[in-house]
mmCIF file of C-alpha atoms in Angstrom:
data_model
loop_
_atom_site.group_PDB
_atom_site.id
_atom_site.type_symbol
_atom_site.label_atom_id
_atom_site.label_comp_id
_atom_site.label_asym_id
_atom_site.label_seq_id
_atom_site.Cartn_x
_atom_site.Cartn_y
_atom_site.Cartn_z
ATOM 1 C CA ALA A 1 -89.869 -121.819 -107.343
ATOM 2 C CA GLN A 2 -89.377 -118.136 -107.340
ATOM 3 C CA SER A 3 -92.204 -115.722 -107.368
ATOM 4 C CA VAL A 4 -93.040 -112.111 -107.654
ATOM 5 C CA ALA A 5 -96.126 -110.077 -106.483
ATOM 6 C CA GLN A 6 -97.207 -106.684 -107.593
ATOM 7 C CA PRO A 7 -100.047 -105.962 -105.238
ATOM 8 C CA GLU A 8 -101.523 -103.038 -107.207
ATOM 9 C CA ASP A 9 -103.170 -103.581 -110.570
ATOM 10 C CA GLN A 10 -103.400 -99.918 -111.060
ATOM 11 C CA VAL A 11 -101.649 -96.837 -109.890
ATOM 12 C CA ASN A 12 -102.707 -93.299 -110.691
ATOM 13 C CA VAL A 13 -100.610 -90.205 -110.035
ATOM 14 C CA ALA A 14 -100.632 -86.630 -111.119
ATOM 15 C CA GLU A 15 -97.965 -85.246 -113.517
ATOM 16 C CA GLY A 16 -95.005 -83.938 -111.432
ATOM 17 C CA ASN A 17 -95.716 -85.951 -108.415
ATOM 18 C CA PRO A 18 -93.552 -88.782 -107.219
ATOM 19 C CA LEU A 19 -94.698 -92.265 -108.154
ATOM 20 C CA THR A 20 -93.938 -95.841 -106.781
ATOM 21 C CA VAL A 21 -94.872 -99.243 -108.206
ATOM 22 C CA LYS A 22 -94.650 -101.845 -105.625
ATOM 23 C CA CYS A 23 -93.000 -105.313 -106.063
ATOM 24 C CA THR A 24 -92.138 -108.085 -103.440
ATOM 25 C CA TYR A 25 -90.517 -111.295 -104.316
ATOM 26 C CA SER A 26 -89.675 -114.712 -103.111
ATOM 27 C CA VAL A 27 -86.536 -116.670 -104.154
ATOM 28 C CA SER A 28 -84.075 -118.880 -102.621
ATOM 29 C CA GLY A 29 -80.429 -117.596 -102.737
ATOM 30 C CA ASN A 30 -79.420 -114.143 -103.813
ATOM 31 C CA PRO A 31 -82.002 -112.353 -106.018
ATOM 32 C CA TYR A 32 -81.670 -111.095 -109.518
ATOM 33 C CA LEU A 33 -84.428 -108.503 -109.901
ATOM 34 C CA PHE A 34 -85.545 -106.589 -112.974
ATOM 35 C CA TRP A 35 -88.185 -103.986 -113.942
ATOM 36 C CA TYR A 36 -89.592 -103.960 -117.495
ATOM 37 C CA VAL A 37 -92.180 -101.396 -119.113
ATOM 38 C CA GLN A 38 -94.559 -102.123 -121.782
ATOM 39 C CA TYR A 39 -96.221 -99.465 -124.064
ATOM 40 C CA PRO A 40 -99.449 -100.432 -125.920
ATOM 41 C CA ASN A 41 -98.952 -103.051 -128.588
ATOM 42 C CA ARG A 42 -95.193 -103.358 -127.939
ATOM 43 C CA GLY A 43 -92.775 -105.836 -126.374
ATOM 44 C CA LEU A 44 -91.439 -105.290 -123.013
ATOM 45 C CA GLN A 45 -88.561 -103.028 -122.573
ATOM 46 C CA PHE A 46 -85.810 -103.272 -119.854
ATOM 47 C CA LEU A 47 -85.700 -100.456 -117.203
ATOM 48 C CA LEU A 48 -83.346 -101.637 -114.694
ATOM 49 C CA LYS A 49 -81.953 -104.482 -112.728
ATOM 50 C CA TYR A 50 -80.493 -105.367 -109.367
ATOM 51 C CA ILE A 51 -77.907 -108.136 -109.226
ATOM 52 C CA THR A 52 -75.583 -107.108 -106.371
ATOM 53 C CA GLY A 53 -74.157 -103.979 -104.837
ATOM 54 C CA ASP A 54 -75.911 -100.567 -104.040
ATOM 55 C CA ASN A 55 -79.472 -101.151 -102.888
ATOM 56 C CA LEU A 56 -80.675 -98.122 -105.069
ATOM 57 C CA VAL A 57 -80.483 -98.844 -108.810
ATOM 58 C CA LYS A 58 -80.925 -96.244 -111.298
ATOM 59 C CA GLY A 59 -82.292 -97.045 -114.790
ATOM 60 C CA SER A 60 -83.676 -95.753 -117.894
ATOM 61 C CA TYR A 61 -85.859 -92.590 -118.280
ATOM 62 C CA GLY A 62 -85.226 -91.438 -114.684
ATOM 63 C CA PHE A 63 -86.597 -94.416 -112.861
ATOM 64 C CA GLU A 64 -84.800 -96.015 -109.891
ATOM 65 C CA ALA A 65 -85.775 -99.056 -107.535
ATOM 66 C CA GLU A 66 -84.815 -99.705 -104.161
ATOM 67 C CA PHE A 67 -83.688 -103.208 -103.082
ATOM 68 C CA ASN A 68 -84.823 -104.150 -99.499
ATOM 69 C CA LYS A 69 -83.627 -107.432 -98.488
ATOM 70 C CA SER A 70 -85.384 -107.602 -95.099
ATOM 71 C CA GLN A 71 -88.725 -106.646 -96.687
ATOM 72 C CA THR A 72 -88.050 -108.764 -99.836
ATOM 73 C CA SER A 73 -89.198 -105.755 -101.961
ATOM 74 C CA PHE A 74 -87.973 -104.076 -105.013
ATOM 75 C CA HIS A 75 -90.217 -101.104 -105.587
ATOM 76 C CA LEU A 76 -89.930 -98.904 -108.718
ATOM 77 C CA LYS A 77 -89.663 -95.088 -108.068
ATOM 78 C CA LYS A 78 -89.638 -91.851 -109.859
ATOM 79 C CA PRO A 79 -89.369 -88.461 -108.353
ATOM 80 C CA SER A 80 -91.450 -86.593 -110.829
ATOM 81 C CA ALA A 81 -93.798 -88.513 -113.014
ATOM 82 C CA LEU A 82 -94.575 -87.690 -116.768
ATOM 83 C CA VAL A 83 -97.676 -88.302 -118.726
ATOM 84 C CA SER A 84 -95.594 -90.344 -121.086
ATOM 85 C CA ASP A 85 -94.554 -92.760 -118.182
ATOM 86 C CA SER A 86 -98.154 -94.169 -118.564
ATOM 87 C CA ALA A 87 -97.584 -97.785 -119.446
ATOM 88 C CA LEU A 88 -97.694 -101.338 -117.916
ATOM 89 C CA TYR A 89 -94.902 -102.140 -115.557
ATOM 90 C CA PHE A 90 -93.533 -105.701 -114.736
ATOM 91 C CA CYS A 91 -91.425 -106.769 -111.899
ATOM 92 C CA ALA A 92 -89.281 -109.891 -112.501
ATOM 93 C CA VAL A 93 -87.068 -112.285 -110.489
ATOM 94 C CA ARG A 94 -84.501 -114.580 -111.675
ATOM 95 C CA GLY A 95 -84.231 -118.011 -110.188
ATOM 96 C CA ASN A 96 -84.126 -121.266 -112.348
ATOM 97 C CA ASP A 97 -85.853 -118.995 -114.917
ATOM 98 C CA MET A 98 -87.438 -115.713 -114.971
ATOM 99 C CA ARG A 99 -90.663 -115.093 -113.272
ATOM 100 C CA PHE A 100 -92.849 -112.079 -113.985
ATOM 101 C CA GLY A 101 -95.527 -110.386 -111.837
ATOM 102 C CA ALA A 102 -99.051 -109.804 -113.173
ATOM 103 C CA GLY A 103 -98.117 -106.128 -114.008
ATOM 104 C CA THR A 104 -99.185 -102.694 -112.781
ATOM 105 C CA ARG A 105 -100.830 -100.241 -114.908
ATOM 106 C CA LEU A 106 -99.621 -96.730 -114.276
ATOM 107 C CA THR A 107 -101.569 -93.753 -115.353
ATOM 108 C CA VAL A 108 -100.129 -90.263 -115.047
ATOM 109 C CA LYS A 109 -102.714 -87.651 -115.533
ATOM 110 C CA PRO A 110 -101.918 -84.011 -116.610
ATOM 111 C CA ILE B 1 -80.726 -103.149 -136.996
ATOM 112 C CA ALA B 2 -79.958 -105.501 -134.130
ATOM 113 C CA GLY B 3 -82.933 -106.880 -132.311
ATOM 114 C CA ILE B 4 -85.538 -109.583 -132.195
ATOM 115 C CA THR B 5 -88.213 -110.166 -134.835
ATOM 116 C CA GLN B 6 -91.251 -112.262 -134.652
ATOM 117 C CA ALA B 7 -93.782 -113.471 -137.379
ATOM 118 C CA PRO B 8 -96.505 -113.299 -137.922
ATOM 119 C CA THR B 9 -97.564 -110.153 -136.205
ATOM 120 C CA SER B 10 -101.149 -111.546 -135.716
ATOM 121 C CA GLN B 11 -102.951 -114.744 -136.631
ATOM 122 C CA ILE B 12 -106.440 -116.245 -136.386
ATOM 123 C CA LEU B 13 -106.379 -119.983 -136.405
ATOM 124 C CA ALA B 14 -109.022 -122.704 -136.368
ATOM 125 C CA ALA B 15 -108.980 -125.105 -133.321
ATOM 126 C CA GLY B 16 -106.919 -128.286 -134.287
ATOM 127 C CA ARG B 17 -104.676 -126.644 -136.637
ATOM 128 C CA ARG B 18 -100.889 -126.816 -136.497
ATOM 129 C CA MET B 19 -99.128 -123.218 -136.077
ATOM 130 C CA THR B 20 -95.565 -122.199 -135.773
ATOM 131 C CA LEU B 21 -94.541 -118.866 -134.430
ATOM 132 C CA ARG B 22 -91.194 -117.611 -135.546
ATOM 133 C CA CYS B 23 -88.552 -115.876 -133.674
ATOM 134 C CA THR B 24 -85.110 -114.614 -134.855
ATOM 135 C CA GLN B 25 -82.530 -112.604 -133.161
ATOM 136 C CA ASP B 26 -79.290 -111.088 -134.407
ATOM 137 C CA MET B 27 -77.642 -110.241 -131.028
ATOM 138 C CA ARG B 28 -75.850 -113.548 -130.790
ATOM 139 C CA HIS B 29 -77.459 -114.178 -127.563
ATOM 140 C CA ASN B 30 -76.931 -117.778 -126.139
ATOM 141 C CA ALA B 31 -80.533 -117.857 -124.454
ATOM 142 C CA MET B 32 -83.877 -117.503 -125.923
ATOM 143 C CA TYR B 33 -87.369 -117.636 -124.456
ATOM 144 C CA TRP B 34 -90.983 -117.877 -125.187
ATOM 145 C CA TYR B 35 -93.612 -116.239 -123.147
ATOM 146 C CA ARG B 36 -97.352 -115.854 -123.333
ATOM 147 C CA GLN B 37 -99.067 -112.735 -121.891
ATOM 148 C CA ASP B 38 -102.654 -113.063 -120.509
ATOM 149 C CA LEU B 39 -104.547 -110.371 -118.864
ATOM 150 C CA GLY B 40 -104.144 -110.467 -115.110
ATOM 151 C CA LEU B 41 -101.446 -113.213 -115.281
ATOM 152 C CA GLY B 42 -98.479 -111.234 -116.556
ATOM 153 C CA LEU B 43 -95.869 -113.040 -118.635
ATOM 154 C CA ARG B 44 -95.513 -116.939 -118.125
ATOM 155 C CA LEU B 45 -92.682 -118.823 -119.562
ATOM 156 C CA ILE B 46 -93.582 -121.586 -122.033
ATOM 157 C CA HIS B 47 -90.126 -122.923 -123.050
ATOM 158 C CA TYR B 48 -86.500 -121.673 -123.094
ATOM 159 C CA SER B 49 -83.159 -122.552 -124.486
ATOM 160 C CA ASN B 50 -79.942 -121.599 -122.856
ATOM 161 C CA THR B 51 -77.800 -122.385 -125.907
ATOM 162 C CA ALA B 52 -78.313 -123.735 -129.348
ATOM 163 C CA GLY B 53 -79.160 -127.471 -129.369
ATOM 164 C CA THR B 54 -80.772 -127.410 -125.959
ATOM 165 C CA THR B 55 -84.117 -126.731 -124.782
ATOM 166 C CA GLY B 56 -86.148 -126.727 -121.461
ATOM 167 C CA LYS B 57 -89.607 -126.417 -120.213
ATOM 168 C CA GLY B 58 -90.914 -123.214 -118.414
ATOM 169 C CA GLU B 59 -94.021 -122.678 -116.307
ATOM 170 C CA VAL B 60 -96.685 -123.490 -118.890
ATOM 171 C CA PRO B 61 -95.103 -125.847 -121.573
ATOM 172 C CA ASP B 62 -98.157 -128.263 -122.385
ATOM 173 C CA GLY B 63 -99.335 -127.998 -125.881
ATOM 174 C CA TYR B 64 -96.220 -126.299 -126.992
ATOM 175 C CA SER B 65 -92.767 -127.478 -128.503
ATOM 176 C CA VAL B 66 -89.751 -125.613 -129.412
ATOM 177 C CA SER B 67 -86.451 -126.235 -131.322
ATOM 178 C CA ARG B 68 -83.150 -124.575 -131.363
ATOM 179 C CA ALA B 69 -81.247 -125.698 -134.350
ATOM 180 C CA ASN B 70 -78.978 -122.556 -134.387
ATOM 181 C CA THR B 71 -78.251 -119.456 -132.287
ATOM 182 C CA ASP B 72 -80.459 -117.105 -134.059
ATOM 183 C CA ASP B 73 -83.814 -118.994 -134.487
ATOM 184 C CA PHE B 74 -86.170 -120.305 -131.879
ATOM 185 C CA PRO B 75 -89.505 -121.360 -133.301
ATOM 186 C CA LEU B 76 -92.559 -122.219 -131.278
ATOM 187 C CA THR B 77 -95.006 -124.851 -132.431
ATOM 188 C CA LEU B 78 -98.582 -125.486 -131.432
ATOM 189 C CA ALA B 79 -99.296 -128.970 -132.752
ATOM 190 C CA SER B 80 -103.034 -128.903 -132.422
ATOM 191 C CA ALA B 81 -104.274 -125.340 -131.316
ATOM 192 C CA VAL B 82 -106.980 -125.046 -128.616
ATOM 193 C CA PRO B 83 -108.916 -121.820 -127.723
ATOM 194 C CA SER B 84 -107.133 -121.597 -124.300
ATOM 195 C CA GLN B 85 -103.851 -120.770 -126.415
ATOM 196 C CA THR B 86 -105.477 -117.570 -127.447
ATOM 197 C CA SER B 87 -102.779 -115.015 -126.261
ATOM 198 C CA VAL B 88 -100.077 -112.764 -127.095
ATOM 199 C CA TYR B 89 -96.820 -114.413 -127.430
ATOM 200 C CA PHE B 90 -93.372 -112.827 -126.825
ATOM 201 C CA CYS B 91 -90.098 -114.137 -127.818
ATOM 202 C CA ALA B 92 -87.048 -112.908 -125.805
ATOM 203 C CA SER B 93 -83.218 -113.453 -125.841
ATOM 204 C CA GLY B 94 -80.334 -112.710 -123.561
ATOM 205 C CA SER B 95 -77.363 -114.202 -121.800
ATOM 206 C CA PRO B 96 -78.635 -116.819 -119.335
ATOM 207 C CA GLY B 97 -79.483 -114.996 -115.967
ATOM 208 C CA THR B 98 -79.342 -111.479 -117.216
ATOM 209 C CA THR B 99 -81.381 -108.892 -118.997
ATOM 210 C CA GLN B 100 -83.842 -110.272 -121.612
ATOM 211 C CA TYR B 101 -84.727 -108.299 -124.714
ATOM 212 C CA PHE B 102 -88.152 -108.802 -126.191
ATOM 213 C CA GLY B 103 -89.648 -108.991 -129.646
ATOM 214 C CA PRO B 104 -92.798 -107.167 -130.539
ATOM 215 C CA GLY B 105 -95.080 -110.096 -130.065
ATOM 216 C CA THR B 106 -97.420 -112.267 -131.923
ATOM 217 C CA ARG B 107 -101.258 -112.075 -131.163
ATOM 218 C CA LEU B 108 -102.861 -115.437 -131.739
ATOM 219 C CA THR B 109 -106.471 -116.120 -131.600
ATOM 220 C CA VAL B 110 -107.765 -119.645 -131.732
ATOM 221 C CA LEU B 111 -111.470 -120.166 -132.668
#
């Protein structure tokens, strides 16, 4: 079965600095990869996805993610973090069904 | 307003009681899903339905059942609740294999 790993429980960055939230995956066949964000007491919101095509995917709120097939990674990035980006981020991979990582809590400090 | 609604928002339940969590979507998505979210474990798929009239088991189906009588509704039933089913439950919908859209969640506590 497919799986996703988010190696960092917590990521802290200063406002204005670039941020990276890491994700690696395992799936047979072509990967369908997703990033979601969850704000407190809310459901998950879709940020971006990779299905095929350009390895750099641009999504909502200035986020982007880079698909790297050789490293089986799909790291989420943003050039300049905002305090309002503080939230829980989930990576997911679609195989027979959708599998989510355990989540990474991003804290952006002013 | 298009989206997914879940009810109740939260519930405290005695162990052994039966409980149905409701989920309704108005986006005419074929597929619907139920997840539970537990600290440190992320979201785990309980059951899913790729189209009305069909259902399938996810990663953690034991103790739960679902039905899909029509496109819009996808209720999740706990026949006899146990404390390990204390969790936050999220319903989602989408076209199979693509982006999923999530409801606001139901916080369930089983005592």
